[in-house]
Coordinates of C-alpha atoms in Angstrom, one line a residue:
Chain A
X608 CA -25.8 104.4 45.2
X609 CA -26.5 106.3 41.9
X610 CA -28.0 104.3 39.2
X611 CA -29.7 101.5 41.0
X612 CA -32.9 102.7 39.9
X613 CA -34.3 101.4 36.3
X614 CA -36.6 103.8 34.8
X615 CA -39.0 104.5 32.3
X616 CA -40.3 107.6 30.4
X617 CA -44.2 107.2 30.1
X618 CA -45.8 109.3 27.1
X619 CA -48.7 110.3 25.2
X620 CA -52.2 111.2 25.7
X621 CA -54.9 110.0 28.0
X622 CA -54.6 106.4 27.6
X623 CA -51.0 106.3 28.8
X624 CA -51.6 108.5 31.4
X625 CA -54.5 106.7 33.0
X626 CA -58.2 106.7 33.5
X627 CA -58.7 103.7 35.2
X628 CA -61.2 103.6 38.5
X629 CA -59.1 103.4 41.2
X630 CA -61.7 101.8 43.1
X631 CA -62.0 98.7 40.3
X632 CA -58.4 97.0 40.9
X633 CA -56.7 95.9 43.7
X634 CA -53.9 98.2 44.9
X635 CA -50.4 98.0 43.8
X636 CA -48.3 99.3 46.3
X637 CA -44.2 98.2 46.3
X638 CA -41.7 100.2 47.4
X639 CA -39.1 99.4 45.0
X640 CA -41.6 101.1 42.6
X641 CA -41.1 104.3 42.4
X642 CA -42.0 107.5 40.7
X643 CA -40.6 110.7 39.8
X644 CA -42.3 113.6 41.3
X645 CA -40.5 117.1 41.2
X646 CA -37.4 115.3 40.1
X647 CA -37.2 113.4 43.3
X648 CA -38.6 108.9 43.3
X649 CA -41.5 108.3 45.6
X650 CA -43.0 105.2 45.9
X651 CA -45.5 104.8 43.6
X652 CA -49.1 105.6 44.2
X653 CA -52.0 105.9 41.7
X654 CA -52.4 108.2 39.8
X655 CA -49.1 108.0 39.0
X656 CA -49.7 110.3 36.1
X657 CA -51.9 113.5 37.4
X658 CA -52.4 115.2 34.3
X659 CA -56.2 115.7 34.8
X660 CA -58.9 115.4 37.8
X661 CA -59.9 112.2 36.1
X662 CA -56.4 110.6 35.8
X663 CA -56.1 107.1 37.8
X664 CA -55.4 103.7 37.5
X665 CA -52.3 103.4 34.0
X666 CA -51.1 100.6 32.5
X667 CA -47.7 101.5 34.0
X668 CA -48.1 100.2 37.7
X669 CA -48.7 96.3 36.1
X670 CA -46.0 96.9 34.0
X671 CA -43.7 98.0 36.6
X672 CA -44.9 95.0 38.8
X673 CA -44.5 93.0 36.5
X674 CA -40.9 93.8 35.6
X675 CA -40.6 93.5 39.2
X676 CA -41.6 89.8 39.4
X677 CA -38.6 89.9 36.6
X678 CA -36.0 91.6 38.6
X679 CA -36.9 90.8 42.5
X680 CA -33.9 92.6 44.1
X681 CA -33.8 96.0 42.1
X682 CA -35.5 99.1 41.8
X683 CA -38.0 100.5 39.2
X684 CA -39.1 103.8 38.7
X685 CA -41.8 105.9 36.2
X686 CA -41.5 108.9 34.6
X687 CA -44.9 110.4 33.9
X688 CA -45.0 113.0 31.4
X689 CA -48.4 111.9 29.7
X690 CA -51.3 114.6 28.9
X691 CA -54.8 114.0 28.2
X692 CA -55.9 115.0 24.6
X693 CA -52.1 115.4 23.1
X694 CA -52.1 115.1 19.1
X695 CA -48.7 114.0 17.6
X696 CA -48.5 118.0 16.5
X697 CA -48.4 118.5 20.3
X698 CA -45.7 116.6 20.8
X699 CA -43.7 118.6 18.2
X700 CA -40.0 119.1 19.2
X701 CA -39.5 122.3 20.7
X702 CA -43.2 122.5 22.4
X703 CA -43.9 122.1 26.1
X704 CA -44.9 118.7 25.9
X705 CA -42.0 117.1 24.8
X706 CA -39.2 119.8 26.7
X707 CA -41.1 118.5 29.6
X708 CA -40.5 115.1 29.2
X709 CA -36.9 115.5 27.8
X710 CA -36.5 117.9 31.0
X711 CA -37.8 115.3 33.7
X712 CA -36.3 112.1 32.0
X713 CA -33.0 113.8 32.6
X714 CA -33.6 115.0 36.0
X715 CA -34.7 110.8 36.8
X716 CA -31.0 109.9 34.9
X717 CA -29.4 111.7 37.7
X718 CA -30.8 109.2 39.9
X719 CA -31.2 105.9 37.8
X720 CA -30.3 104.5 34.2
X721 CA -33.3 105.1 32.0
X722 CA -34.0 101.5 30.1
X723 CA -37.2 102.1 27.9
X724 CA -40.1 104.8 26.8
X725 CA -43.7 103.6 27.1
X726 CA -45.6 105.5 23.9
X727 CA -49.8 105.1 24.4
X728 CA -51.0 107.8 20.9
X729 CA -53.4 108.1 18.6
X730 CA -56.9 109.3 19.2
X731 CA -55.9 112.5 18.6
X732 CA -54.8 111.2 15.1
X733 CA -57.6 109.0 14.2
X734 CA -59.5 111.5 11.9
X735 CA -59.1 114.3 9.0
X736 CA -56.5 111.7 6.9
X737 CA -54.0 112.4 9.5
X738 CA -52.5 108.9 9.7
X739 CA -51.2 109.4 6.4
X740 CA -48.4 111.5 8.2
X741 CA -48.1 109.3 11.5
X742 CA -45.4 107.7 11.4
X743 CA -43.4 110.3 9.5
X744 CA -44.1 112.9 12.6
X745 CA -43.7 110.1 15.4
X746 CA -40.5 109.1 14.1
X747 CA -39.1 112.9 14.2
X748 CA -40.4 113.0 18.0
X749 CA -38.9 109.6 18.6
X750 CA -35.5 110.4 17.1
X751 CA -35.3 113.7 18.7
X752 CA -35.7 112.3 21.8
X753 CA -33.8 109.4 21.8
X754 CA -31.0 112.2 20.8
X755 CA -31.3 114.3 23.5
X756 CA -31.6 112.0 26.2
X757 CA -28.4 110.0 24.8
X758 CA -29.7 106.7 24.4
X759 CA -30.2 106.0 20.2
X760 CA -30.9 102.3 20.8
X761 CA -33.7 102.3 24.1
X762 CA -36.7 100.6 23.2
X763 CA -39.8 102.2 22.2
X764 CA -42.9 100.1 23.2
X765 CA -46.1 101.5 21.6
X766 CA -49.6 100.4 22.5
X767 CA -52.6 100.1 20.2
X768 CA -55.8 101.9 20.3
X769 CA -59.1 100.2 22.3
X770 CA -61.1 98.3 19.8
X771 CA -64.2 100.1 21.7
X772 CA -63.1 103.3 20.1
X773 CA -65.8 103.5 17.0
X774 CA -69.0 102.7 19.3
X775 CA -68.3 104.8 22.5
X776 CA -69.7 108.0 23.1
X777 CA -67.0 110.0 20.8
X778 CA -66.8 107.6 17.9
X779 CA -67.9 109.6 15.3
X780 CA -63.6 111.4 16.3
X781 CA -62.0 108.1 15.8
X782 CA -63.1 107.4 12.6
X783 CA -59.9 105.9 11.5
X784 CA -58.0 104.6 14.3
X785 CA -58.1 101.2 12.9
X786 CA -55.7 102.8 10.2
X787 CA -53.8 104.4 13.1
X788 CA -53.2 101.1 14.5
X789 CA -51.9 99.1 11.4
X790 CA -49.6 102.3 11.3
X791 CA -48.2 101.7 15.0
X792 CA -47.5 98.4 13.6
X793 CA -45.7 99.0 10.5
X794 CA -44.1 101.9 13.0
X795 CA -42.8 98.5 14.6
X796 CA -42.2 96.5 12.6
X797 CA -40.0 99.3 10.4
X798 CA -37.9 101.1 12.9
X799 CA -35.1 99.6 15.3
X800 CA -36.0 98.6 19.5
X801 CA -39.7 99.4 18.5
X802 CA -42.2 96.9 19.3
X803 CA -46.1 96.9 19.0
X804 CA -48.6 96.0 22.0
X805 CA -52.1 94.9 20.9
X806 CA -55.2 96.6 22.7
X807 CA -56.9 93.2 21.4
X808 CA -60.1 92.2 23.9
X809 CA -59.2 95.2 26.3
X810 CA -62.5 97.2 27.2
X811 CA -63.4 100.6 28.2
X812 CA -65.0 103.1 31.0
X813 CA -68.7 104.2 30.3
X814 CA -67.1 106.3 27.7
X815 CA -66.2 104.3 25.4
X816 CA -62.8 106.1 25.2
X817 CA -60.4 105.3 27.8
X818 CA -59.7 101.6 28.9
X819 CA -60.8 100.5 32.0
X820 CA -58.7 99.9 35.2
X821 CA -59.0 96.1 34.6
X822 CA -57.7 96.0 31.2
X823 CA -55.0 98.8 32.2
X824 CA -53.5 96.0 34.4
X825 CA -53.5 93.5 31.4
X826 CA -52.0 96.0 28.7
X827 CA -49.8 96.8 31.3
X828 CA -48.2 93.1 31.2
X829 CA -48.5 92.9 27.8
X830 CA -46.3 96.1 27.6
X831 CA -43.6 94.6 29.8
X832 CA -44.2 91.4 27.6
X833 CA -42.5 93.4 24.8
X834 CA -40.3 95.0 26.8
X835 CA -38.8 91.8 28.2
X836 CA -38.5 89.3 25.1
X837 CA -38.1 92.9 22.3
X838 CA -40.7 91.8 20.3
X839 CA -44.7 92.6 19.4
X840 CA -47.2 91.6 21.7
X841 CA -50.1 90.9 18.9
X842 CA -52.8 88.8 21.2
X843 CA -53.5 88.6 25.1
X844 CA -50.6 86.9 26.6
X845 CA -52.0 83.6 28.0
X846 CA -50.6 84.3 31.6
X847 CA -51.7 88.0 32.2
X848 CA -54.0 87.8 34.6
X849 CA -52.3 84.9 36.9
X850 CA -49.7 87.7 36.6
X851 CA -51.8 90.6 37.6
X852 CA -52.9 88.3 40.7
X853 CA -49.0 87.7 41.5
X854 CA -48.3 91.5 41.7
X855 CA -51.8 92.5 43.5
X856 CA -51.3 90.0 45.9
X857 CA -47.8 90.1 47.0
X858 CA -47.3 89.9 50.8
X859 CA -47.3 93.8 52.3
X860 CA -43.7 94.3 54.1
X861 CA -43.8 96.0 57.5
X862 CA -43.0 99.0 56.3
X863 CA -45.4 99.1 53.1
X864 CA -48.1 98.6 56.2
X865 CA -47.0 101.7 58.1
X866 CA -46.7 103.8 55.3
X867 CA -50.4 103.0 54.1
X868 CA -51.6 103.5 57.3
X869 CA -49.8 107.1 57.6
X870 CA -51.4 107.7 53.8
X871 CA -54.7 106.7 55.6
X872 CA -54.2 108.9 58.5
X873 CA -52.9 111.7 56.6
X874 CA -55.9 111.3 54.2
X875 CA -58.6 111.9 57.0
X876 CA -59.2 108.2 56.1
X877 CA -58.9 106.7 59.5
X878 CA -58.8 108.6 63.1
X879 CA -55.5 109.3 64.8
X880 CA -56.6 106.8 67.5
X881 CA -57.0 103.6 65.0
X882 CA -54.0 104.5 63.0
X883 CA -51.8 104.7 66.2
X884 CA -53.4 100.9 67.4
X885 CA -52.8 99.6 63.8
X886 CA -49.4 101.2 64.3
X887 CA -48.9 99.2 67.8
X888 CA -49.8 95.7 66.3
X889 CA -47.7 96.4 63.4
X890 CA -44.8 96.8 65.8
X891 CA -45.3 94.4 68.2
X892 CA -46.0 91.9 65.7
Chain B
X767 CA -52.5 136.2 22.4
X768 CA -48.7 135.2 24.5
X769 CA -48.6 137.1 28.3
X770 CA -52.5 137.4 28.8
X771 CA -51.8 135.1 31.8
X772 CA -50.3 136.2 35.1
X773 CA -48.6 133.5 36.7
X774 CA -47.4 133.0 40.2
X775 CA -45.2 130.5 41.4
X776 CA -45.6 128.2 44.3
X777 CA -42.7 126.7 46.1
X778 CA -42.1 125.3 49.5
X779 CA -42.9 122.1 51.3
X780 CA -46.3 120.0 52.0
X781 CA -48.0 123.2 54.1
X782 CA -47.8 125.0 50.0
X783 CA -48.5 121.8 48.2
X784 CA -51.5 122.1 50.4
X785 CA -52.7 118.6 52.5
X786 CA -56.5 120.3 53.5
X787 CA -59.4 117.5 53.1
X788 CA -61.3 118.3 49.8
X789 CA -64.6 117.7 51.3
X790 CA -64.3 120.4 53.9
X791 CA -64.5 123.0 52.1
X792 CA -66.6 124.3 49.1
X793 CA -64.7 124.0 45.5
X794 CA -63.2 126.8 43.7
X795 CA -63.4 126.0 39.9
X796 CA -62.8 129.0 37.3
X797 CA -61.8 128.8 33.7
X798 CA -60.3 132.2 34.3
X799 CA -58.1 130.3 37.2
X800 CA -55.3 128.4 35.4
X801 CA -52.8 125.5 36.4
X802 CA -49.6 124.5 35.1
X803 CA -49.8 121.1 33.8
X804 CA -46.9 119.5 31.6
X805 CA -45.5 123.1 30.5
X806 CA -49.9 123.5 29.6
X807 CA -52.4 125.8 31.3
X808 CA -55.8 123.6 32.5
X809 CA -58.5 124.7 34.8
X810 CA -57.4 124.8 38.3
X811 CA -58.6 121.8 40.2
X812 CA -57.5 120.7 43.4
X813 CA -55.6 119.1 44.4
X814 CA -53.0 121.6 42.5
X815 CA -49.6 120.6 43.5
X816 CA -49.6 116.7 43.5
X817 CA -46.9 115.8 45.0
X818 CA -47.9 113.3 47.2
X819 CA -51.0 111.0 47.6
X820 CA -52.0 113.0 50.6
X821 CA -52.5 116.1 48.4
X822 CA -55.4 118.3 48.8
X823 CA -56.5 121.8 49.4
X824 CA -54.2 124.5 49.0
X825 CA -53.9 128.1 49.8
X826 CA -53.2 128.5 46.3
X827 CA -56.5 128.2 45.0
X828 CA -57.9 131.0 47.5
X829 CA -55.0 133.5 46.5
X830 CA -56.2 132.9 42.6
X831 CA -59.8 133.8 44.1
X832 CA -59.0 136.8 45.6
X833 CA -56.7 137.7 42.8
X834 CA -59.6 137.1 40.2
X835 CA -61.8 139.6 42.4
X836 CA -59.5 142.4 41.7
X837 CA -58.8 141.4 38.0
X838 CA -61.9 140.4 36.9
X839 CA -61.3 140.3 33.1
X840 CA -58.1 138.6 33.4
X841 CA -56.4 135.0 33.8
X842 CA -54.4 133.7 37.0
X843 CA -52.2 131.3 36.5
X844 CA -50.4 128.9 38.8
X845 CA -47.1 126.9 38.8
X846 CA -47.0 123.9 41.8
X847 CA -43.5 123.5 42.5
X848 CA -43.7 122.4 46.3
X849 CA -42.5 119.2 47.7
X850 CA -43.2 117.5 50.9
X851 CA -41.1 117.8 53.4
X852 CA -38.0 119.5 52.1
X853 CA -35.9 121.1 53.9
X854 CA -34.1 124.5 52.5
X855 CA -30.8 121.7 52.0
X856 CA -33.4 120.5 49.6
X857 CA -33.9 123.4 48.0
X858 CA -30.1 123.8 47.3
X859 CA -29.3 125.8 43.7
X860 CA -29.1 122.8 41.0
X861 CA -30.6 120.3 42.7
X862 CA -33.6 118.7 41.4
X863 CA -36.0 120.9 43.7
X864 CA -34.9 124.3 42.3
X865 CA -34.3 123.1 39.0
X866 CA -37.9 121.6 39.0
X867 CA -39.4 125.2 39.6
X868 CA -36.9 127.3 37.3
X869 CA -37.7 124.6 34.6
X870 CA -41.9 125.0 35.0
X871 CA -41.6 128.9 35.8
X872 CA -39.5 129.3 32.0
X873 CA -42.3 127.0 30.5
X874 CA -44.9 129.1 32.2
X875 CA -43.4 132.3 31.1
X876 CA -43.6 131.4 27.1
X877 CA -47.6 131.6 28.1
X878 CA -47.4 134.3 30.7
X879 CA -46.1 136.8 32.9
X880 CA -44.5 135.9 36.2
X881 CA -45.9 138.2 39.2
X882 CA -45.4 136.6 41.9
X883 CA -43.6 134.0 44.2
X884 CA -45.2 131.9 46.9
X885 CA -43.1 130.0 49.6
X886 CA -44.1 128.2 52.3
X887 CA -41.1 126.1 54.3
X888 CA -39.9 126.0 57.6
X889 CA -41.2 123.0 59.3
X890 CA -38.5 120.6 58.2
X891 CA -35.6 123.4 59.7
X892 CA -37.5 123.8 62.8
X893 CA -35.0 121.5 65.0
X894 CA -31.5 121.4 65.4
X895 CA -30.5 125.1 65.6
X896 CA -30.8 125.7 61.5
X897 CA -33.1 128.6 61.8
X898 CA -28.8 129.8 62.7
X899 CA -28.4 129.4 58.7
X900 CA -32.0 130.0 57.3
X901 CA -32.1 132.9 56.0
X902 CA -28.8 133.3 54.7
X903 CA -29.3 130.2 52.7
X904 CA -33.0 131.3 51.9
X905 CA -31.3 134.2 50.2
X906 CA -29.0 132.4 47.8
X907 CA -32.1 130.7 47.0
X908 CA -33.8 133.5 46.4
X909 CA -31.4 135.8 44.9
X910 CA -30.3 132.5 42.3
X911 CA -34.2 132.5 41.4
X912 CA -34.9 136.2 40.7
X913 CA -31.8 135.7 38.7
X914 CA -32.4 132.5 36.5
X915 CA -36.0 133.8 36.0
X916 CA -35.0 137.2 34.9
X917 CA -37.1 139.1 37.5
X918 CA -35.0 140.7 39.4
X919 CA -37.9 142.6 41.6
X920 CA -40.6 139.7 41.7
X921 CA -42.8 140.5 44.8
X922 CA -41.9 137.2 47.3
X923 CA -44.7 136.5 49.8
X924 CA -43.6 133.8 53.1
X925 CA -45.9 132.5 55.0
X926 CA -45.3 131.9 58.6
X927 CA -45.7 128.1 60.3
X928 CA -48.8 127.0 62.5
X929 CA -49.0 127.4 66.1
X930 CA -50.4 124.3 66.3
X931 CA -46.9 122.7 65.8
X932 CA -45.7 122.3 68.7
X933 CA -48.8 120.7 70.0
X934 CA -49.4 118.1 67.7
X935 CA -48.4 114.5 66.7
X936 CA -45.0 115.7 66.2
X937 CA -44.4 118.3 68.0
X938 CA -41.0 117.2 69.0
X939 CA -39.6 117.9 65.8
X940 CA -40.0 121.0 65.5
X941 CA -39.1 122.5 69.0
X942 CA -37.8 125.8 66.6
X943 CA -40.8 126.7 65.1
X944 CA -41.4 130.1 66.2
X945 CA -37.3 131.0 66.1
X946 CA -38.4 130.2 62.3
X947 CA -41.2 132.4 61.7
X948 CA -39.1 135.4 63.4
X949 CA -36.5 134.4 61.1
X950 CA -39.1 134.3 58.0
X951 CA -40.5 138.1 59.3
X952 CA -37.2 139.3 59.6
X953 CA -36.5 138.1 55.9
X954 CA -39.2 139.8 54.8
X955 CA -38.4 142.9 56.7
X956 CA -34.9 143.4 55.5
X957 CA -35.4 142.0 51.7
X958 CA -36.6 144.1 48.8
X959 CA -40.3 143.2 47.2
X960 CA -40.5 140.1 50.2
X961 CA -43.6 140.3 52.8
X962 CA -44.5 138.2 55.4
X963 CA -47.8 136.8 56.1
X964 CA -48.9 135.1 59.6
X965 CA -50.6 132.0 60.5
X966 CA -52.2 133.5 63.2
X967 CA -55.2 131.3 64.4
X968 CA -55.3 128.9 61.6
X969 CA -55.7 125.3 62.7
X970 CA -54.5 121.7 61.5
X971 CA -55.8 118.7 60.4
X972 CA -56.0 115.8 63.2
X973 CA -52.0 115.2 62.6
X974 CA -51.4 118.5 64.1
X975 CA -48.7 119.2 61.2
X976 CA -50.8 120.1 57.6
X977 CA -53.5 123.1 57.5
X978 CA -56.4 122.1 57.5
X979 CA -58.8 122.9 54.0
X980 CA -60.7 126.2 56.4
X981 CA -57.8 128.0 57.2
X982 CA -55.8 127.4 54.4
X983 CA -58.7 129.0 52.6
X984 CA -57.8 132.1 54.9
X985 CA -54.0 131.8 54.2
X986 CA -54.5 132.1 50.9
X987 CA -56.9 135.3 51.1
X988 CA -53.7 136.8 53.6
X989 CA -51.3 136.1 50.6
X990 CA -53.1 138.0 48.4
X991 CA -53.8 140.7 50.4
X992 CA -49.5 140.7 51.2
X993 CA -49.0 141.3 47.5
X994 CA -52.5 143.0 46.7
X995 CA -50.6 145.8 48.6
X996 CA -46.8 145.3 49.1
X997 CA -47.0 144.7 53.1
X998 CA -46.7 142.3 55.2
X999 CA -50.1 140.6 57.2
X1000 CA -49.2 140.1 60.6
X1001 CA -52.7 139.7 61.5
X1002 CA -55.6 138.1 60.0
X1003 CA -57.6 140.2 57.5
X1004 CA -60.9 141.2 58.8
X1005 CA -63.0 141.0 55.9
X1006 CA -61.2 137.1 54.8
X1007 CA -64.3 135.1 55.8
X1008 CA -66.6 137.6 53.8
X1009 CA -64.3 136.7 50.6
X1010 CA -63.9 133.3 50.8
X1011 CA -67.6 133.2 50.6
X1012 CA -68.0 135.3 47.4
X1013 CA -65.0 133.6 45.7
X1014 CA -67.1 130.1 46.1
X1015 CA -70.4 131.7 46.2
X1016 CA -69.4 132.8 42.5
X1017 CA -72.1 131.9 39.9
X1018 CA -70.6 129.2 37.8
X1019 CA -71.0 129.8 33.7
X1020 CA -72.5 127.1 31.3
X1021 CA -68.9 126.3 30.3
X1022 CA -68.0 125.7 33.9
X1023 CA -71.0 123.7 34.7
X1024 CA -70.2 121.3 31.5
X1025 CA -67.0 121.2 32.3
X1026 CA -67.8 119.6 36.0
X1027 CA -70.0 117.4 34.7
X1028 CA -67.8 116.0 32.2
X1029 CA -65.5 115.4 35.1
X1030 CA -67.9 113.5 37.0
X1031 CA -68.9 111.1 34.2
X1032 CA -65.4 110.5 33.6
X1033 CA -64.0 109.9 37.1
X1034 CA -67.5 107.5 37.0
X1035 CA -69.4 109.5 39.6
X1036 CA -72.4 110.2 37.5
X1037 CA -73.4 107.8 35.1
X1038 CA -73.7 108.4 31.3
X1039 CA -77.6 109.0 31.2
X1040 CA -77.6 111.3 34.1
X1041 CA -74.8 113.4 32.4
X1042 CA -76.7 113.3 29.5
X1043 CA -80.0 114.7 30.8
X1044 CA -77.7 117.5 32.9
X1045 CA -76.2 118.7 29.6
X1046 CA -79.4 118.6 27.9
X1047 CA -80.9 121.3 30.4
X1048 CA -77.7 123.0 30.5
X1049 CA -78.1 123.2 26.9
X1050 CA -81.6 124.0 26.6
X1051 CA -81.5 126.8 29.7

């Protein structure tokens, strides 16, 4: 049935994308979340957004579970068109950037109704007196998209930079990515279905510049947090992580099980010979 | 400077995505040897077509090798279009699939010139009598890409399917394997700018169904060598092994040896102070 999918356009830079250690979170594996790979859903995986060797854990596999939780009998799936590094100039209408993410959100409304774009920008922007034209370039990018894809009144939910940002390891670039946050705000708080998603308390890898697998899980709920009640998210929500534990720890079905085990065997993970006695229990039981 | 890149596109199922185990084989990392990355060139790293979790080695990334061996000032760059297990129905003009590829070749082409087209597919229309249909459908594939992508003449190189097929885990799937690769040599044969290349003597991972990382180091080297010269390899090259080994024997630049190490504080692998007191020798050498 066409359309039983709800999906979501994920954009920006590095942050959006993901640089969470896989290894540092529990797995989210659901197959009712999906994501679109060569125009096609597959049930979602991290990296969900392979836009570098480094890309893993996102913010967008929480959110999806969490929208889940939210809507138990339905379908969600993720349209990753993030890229590490991406100024707003890169994201200029017309560029590759932004043709590729208008291209693959309409190849995903073939197959499902798209209900919200997931914006993580700014680094890129945090120096040289560029937030001065922020919001004026964001909101060209925003209004061309929403025109293109036909949907003038989807919300927009935009997260805030890591507090970490000044002391890491490239801090002397961020220089004023506190300014580029109030801006994100006022963005916000300005514009229609726009709402703002504090970074507040999140921390970050050894490099002091993308956030951490952990507190990708937690932004993640706060960005469904917005999503769901259409307002700013402007401190930790006081339930995120008894969410995050819901989601992680939802009972595997059957054929979740198999399919992780065929990931494993596929993988060169496990031998051919465990995988096919996993396989036995798994239907006998 | 626009067109300094020649690009190649790469389209087929999971044996072009490319499903070899990373750690079996020595990297091949380039700055010369280019990916296609939202509509953006990066370095090539493997896994290059990411289309599912299992994703790995690729011939792909020996073909760029051999190609940068014979074009030693130039750039190579790629375009991973393939999907797991699709069928030639899959590939169908207009549906996602072809699309998909037409879309990322025309982004590619603002940024370089198209030279080439790789396919690998046949295992998913190795049952059921449809090697009866394969290559006329493979034609209007074909023909309908030469013709969106404005290259009429494009040199087309097929690879043909394992032997190890019928042997493996599921073997009983594709009963029509080798009906399929006389189909695939007799495409070649009777199509303009199309060769064929063999699988002779390659061998799979344990599943019995995927290359495995050695020999699809050696497929790629016999892809090359099909449209190095304009013929089709019906036997395996004799010199492969000796050019696999130069192609990763290659003596890495300072760039490229940053660049790696950057990636392995990232991805956390190395920790900050070890990546430090690398670049500083780097720096200082």
């Amino acid at each position: 049935m066409l359309n039983e999918v709800s999906s979501f356009l994920l954009i920006g830079q590095s942050n959006m994308a993901g640089r969470g250690y896989i290894k540092d979170v529990k797995q989210i594996y659901d197959e009712q979340i999906r994501m679109l790979v060569n125009g096609r859903w597959q049930t979602m995986t991290e990296p969900i957004n392979f836009d570098r060797p480094t890309s893993g854990v996102s913010l967008a596999a929480s959110f999806a579970g969490a929208w889940r939780l939210e809507n138990p009998g339905r379908q969600i799936g993720l349209i990753p068109c993030a890229e590490g590094g991406s100024s707003l100039d890169d994201w200029a209408v017309g560029g590759p950037l932004f043709e590729n993410a208008v291209f693959n959100a309409k190849l995903a409304m073939r197959i499902s109704t798209l209900e919200g774009i997931l914006w993580h920008q700014g680094e890129n922007d945090s120096f040289g007196g560029r937030f001065k034209q922020y919001n004026d370039k964001l909101q060209v990018i925003i209004t061309a998209l929403r025109d293109e894809l036909q949907v003038p009144e989807i919300p927009l939910i935009l997260g805030g930079l890591g507090d970490f940002l000044a002391d890491g390891r490239y801090g002397k670039y961020f220089t004023e990515f506190r300014t580029v946050n109030g801006k994100l705000l006022e963005f916000a708080s300005t514009q229609p279905n726009t709402f703002f998603v504090t970074a507040s308390g999140l921390t970050a890898n050894p490099d002091g510049l993308h956030f951490n697998a952990v507190s990708l899980r937690k932004f993640g709920i706060r960005y469904f947090k917005a999503f769901q009640y259409r307002q700013n998210i402007e401190a930790a929500t006081a339930d995120e992580n008894e969410l995050i534990d819901t989601i992680a720890n939802r009972e595997l079905t059957k054929t979740e099980k198999i399919n992780l085990l065929e990931i494993s065997f596929a993988s060169g993970t496990i031998s051919l010979e465990n995988c096919e006695a996993q396989l036995a229990l798994l239907n006998a039981g």
